[in-house]
Amino acid sequence: MDTDRFRHLADDGADHQARGDHHGALDRFDAALALWRGEPLTGLQPSAFVRTTRRTFTEIHLDTGKRRADALLATGAVSRATLALQDLHDRHPDDESIVIALARALCVSGAESRATRLIGEELERRHRADGIRPPALAHAHAALLHGTAPYDVALPDPADRRDGS
């Protein structure tokens, strides 16, 4: 993988996204993610530098995946966003921002009960495993129980629900 090219495309995608150009952002995120071939620098001896660089690029990869899912939602590709977020959740089960984003995508697709169940089960899992109720998950769960999407994202009119895939 060309790490400089990956980072440039990921940063460029984030810039497009910040300007509201979700299609342009999606193109750059897809191009960056297409370069990914697994853990970077696997052929090098593990040193502090190599471990730090791997961790940094793994975090950029995860962030790019999250941003790509946001861009998919923003362009109306709800099913693709949901699938991408489910994949991210499977690979990073402890990342609560992914759980919340997945719940939001489920709400946009009309699956509010599935979103509520997802966050409720995640809250229960965290409580059993760690004895905690993460505030962001608890807030998202409360919002869903009160009929709003996580983080007060307004749900679209059912007549407007579509998948731009």
Short mmCIF file of C-alpha atoms in Angstrom, two decimals:
data_model
loop_
_atom_site.label_atom_id
_atom_site.label_comp_id
_atom_site.label_asym_id
_atom_site.label_seq_id
_atom_site.Cartn_x
_atom_site.Cartn_y
_atom_site.Cartn_z
CA MET A 1 0.00 0.00 0.00
CA ASP A 2 1.20 3.48 -0.78
CA THR A 3 0.71 5.07 2.64
CA ASP A 4 1.24 8.62 1.38
CA ARG A 5 -1.38 8.15 -1.34
CA PHE A 6 -3.80 6.54 1.15
CA ARG A 7 -3.42 9.40 3.61
CA HIS A 8 -3.74 12.03 0.85
CA LEU A 9 -6.97 10.48 -0.47
CA ALA A 10 -8.42 10.10 3.04
CA ASP A 11 -7.60 13.75 3.86
CA ASP A 12 -8.94 14.94 0.52
CA GLY A 13 -12.16 12.99 1.12
CA ALA A 14 -12.53 14.61 4.54
CA ASP A 15 -12.07 18.04 2.94
CA HIS A 16 -14.76 17.30 0.36
CA GLN A 17 -17.07 16.03 3.09
CA ALA A 18 -16.52 19.19 5.17
CA ARG A 19 -17.56 21.26 2.13
CA GLY A 20 -20.72 19.19 1.71
CA ASP A 21 -19.50 17.41 -1.43
CA HIS A 22 -20.50 13.92 -0.30
CA HIS A 23 -20.17 12.34 -3.74
CA GLY A 24 -16.63 13.70 -4.13
CA ALA A 25 -15.82 12.55 -0.60
CA LEU A 26 -17.16 9.09 -1.33
CA ASP A 27 -15.01 8.82 -4.46
CA ARG A 28 -11.87 9.69 -2.47
CA PHE A 29 -12.73 7.43 0.46
CA ASP A 30 -13.39 4.52 -1.92
CA ALA A 31 -10.07 5.15 -3.69
CA ALA A 32 -8.20 5.30 -0.37
CA LEU A 33 -9.82 2.14 0.97
CA ALA A 34 -9.10 0.31 -2.29
CA LEU A 35 -5.38 0.80 -1.55
CA TRP A 36 -5.66 -0.96 1.82
CA ARG A 37 -4.09 -4.42 1.83
CA GLY A 38 -4.23 -5.22 5.53
CA GLU A 39 -1.95 -4.22 8.35
CA PRO A 40 0.72 -1.82 7.11
CA LEU A 41 4.46 -2.45 7.46
CA THR A 42 4.08 -6.17 8.12
CA GLY A 43 7.46 -6.91 6.53
CA LEU A 44 9.37 -4.78 9.03
CA GLN A 45 10.79 -5.75 12.40
CA PRO A 46 8.46 -4.63 15.19
CA SER A 47 9.93 -1.50 16.73
CA ALA A 48 8.29 1.36 18.57
CA PHE A 49 8.22 3.33 15.31
CA VAL A 50 6.66 0.47 13.33
CA ARG A 51 4.03 -0.21 16.02
CA THR A 52 3.13 3.50 16.25
CA THR A 53 2.94 3.83 12.47
CA ARG A 54 0.75 0.71 12.19
CA ARG A 55 -1.56 2.02 14.90
CA THR A 56 -1.76 5.45 13.24
CA PHE A 57 -2.65 4.04 9.83
CA THR A 58 -5.11 1.57 11.33
CA GLU A 59 -6.86 4.50 13.04
CA ILE A 60 -6.89 6.49 9.78
CA HIS A 61 -8.31 3.43 8.01
CA LEU A 62 -11.09 3.11 10.60
CA ASP A 63 -11.86 6.84 10.46
CA THR A 64 -11.98 6.67 6.65
CA GLY A 65 -14.44 3.78 6.87
CA LYS A 66 -16.68 5.76 9.23
CA ARG A 67 -16.50 8.84 7.03
CA ARG A 68 -17.30 6.72 3.97
CA ALA A 69 -20.43 5.40 5.71
CA ASP A 70 -21.46 8.99 6.55
CA ALA A 71 -20.96 9.96 2.91
CA LEU A 72 -23.04 6.98 1.78
CA LEU A 73 -25.87 8.05 4.08
CA ALA A 74 -25.61 11.64 2.89
CA THR A 75 -25.89 10.53 -0.75
CA GLY A 76 -28.95 8.36 -0.01
CA ALA A 77 -27.18 5.00 -0.28
CA VAL A 78 -28.75 3.80 2.95
CA SER A 79 -28.40 0.05 2.35
CA ARG A 80 -24.74 0.38 1.41
CA ALA A 81 -24.10 2.56 4.45
CA THR A 82 -25.82 0.06 6.72
CA LEU A 83 -23.76 -2.82 5.30
CA ALA A 84 -20.53 -0.83 5.64
CA LEU A 85 -21.34 0.08 9.23
CA GLN A 86 -22.30 -3.50 10.08
CA ASP A 87 -18.93 -4.63 8.72
CA LEU A 88 -17.13 -1.97 10.76
CA HIS A 89 -19.09 -2.99 13.85
CA ASP A 90 -18.16 -6.64 13.33
CA ARG A 91 -14.47 -5.69 13.12
CA HIS A 92 -14.56 -3.04 15.89
CA PRO A 93 -17.29 -4.14 18.32
CA ASP A 94 -16.17 -1.80 21.11
CA ASP A 95 -16.37 1.41 19.06
CA GLU A 96 -19.55 3.05 20.28
CA SER A 97 -19.52 5.69 17.53
CA ILE A 98 -19.96 2.86 15.00
CA VAL A 99 -22.90 1.43 16.99
CA ILE A 100 -24.56 4.84 17.04
CA ALA A 101 -23.92 5.43 13.33
CA LEU A 102 -25.32 1.98 12.53
CA ALA A 103 -28.41 2.73 14.60
CA ARG A 104 -28.83 6.02 12.74
CA ALA A 105 -28.57 4.22 9.38
CA LEU A 106 -31.12 1.67 10.54
CA CYS A 107 -33.49 4.48 11.53
CA VAL A 108 -33.10 6.17 8.15
CA SER A 109 -33.96 2.85 6.49
CA GLY A 110 -37.10 2.52 8.61
CA ALA A 111 -35.77 -0.12 11.01
CA GLU A 112 -36.17 1.91 14.22
CA SER A 113 -36.99 -1.16 16.33
CA ARG A 114 -33.83 -2.90 15.11
CA ALA A 115 -31.81 0.23 15.94
CA THR A 116 -33.31 0.36 19.43
CA ARG A 117 -32.57 -3.33 19.95
CA LEU A 118 -28.98 -2.90 18.69
CA ILE A 119 -28.19 -0.11 21.14
CA GLY A 120 -30.08 -1.79 23.99
CA GLU A 121 -28.11 -5.01 23.48
CA GLU A 122 -24.86 -3.07 23.29
CA LEU A 123 -25.67 -1.26 26.53
CA GLU A 124 -26.43 -4.60 28.18
CA ARG A 125 -23.22 -6.16 26.85
CA ARG A 126 -21.12 -3.26 28.13
CA HIS A 127 -22.84 -3.38 31.50
CA ARG A 128 -22.21 -7.13 31.85
CA ALA A 129 -18.61 -6.95 30.63
CA ASP A 130 -17.42 -3.71 32.22
CA GLY A 131 -20.14 -2.61 34.64
CA ILE A 132 -20.65 0.64 32.71
CA ARG A 133 -23.32 2.33 30.62
CA PRO A 134 -21.47 4.55 28.14
CA PRO A 135 -23.19 7.97 28.14
CA ALA A 136 -23.26 8.29 24.34
CA LEU A 137 -24.97 4.90 23.96
CA ALA A 138 -27.39 5.66 26.81
CA HIS A 139 -28.26 9.01 25.18
CA ALA A 140 -28.79 7.36 21.78
CA HIS A 141 -30.96 4.65 23.37
CA ALA A 142 -33.07 7.24 25.19
CA ALA A 143 -33.49 9.23 21.97
CA LEU A 144 -34.68 6.11 20.15
CA LEU A 145 -37.10 5.24 22.93
CA HIS A 146 -38.54 8.75 22.61
CA GLY A 147 -39.00 8.36 18.86
CA THR A 148 -36.01 10.27 17.55
CA ALA A 149 -32.88 9.01 15.86
CA PRO A 150 -29.60 8.97 17.79
CA TYR A 151 -28.21 12.45 18.42
CA ASP A 152 -31.54 14.00 17.57
CA VAL A 153 -31.18 13.37 13.85
CA ALA A 154 -34.62 13.92 12.38
CA LEU A 155 -35.99 10.89 10.59
CA PRO A 156 -37.02 11.49 7.00
CA ASP A 157 -40.63 11.28 5.98
CA PRO A 158 -41.44 7.60 5.21
CA ALA A 159 -42.42 8.61 1.67
CA ASP A 160 -38.90 9.98 1.15
CA ARG A 161 -37.06 6.84 2.29
CA ARG A 162 -35.06 5.42 -0.54
CA ASP A 163 -31.79 3.77 -1.31
CA GLY A 164 -29.56 5.60 -3.73
CA SER A 165 -27.33 2.51 -4.25
#
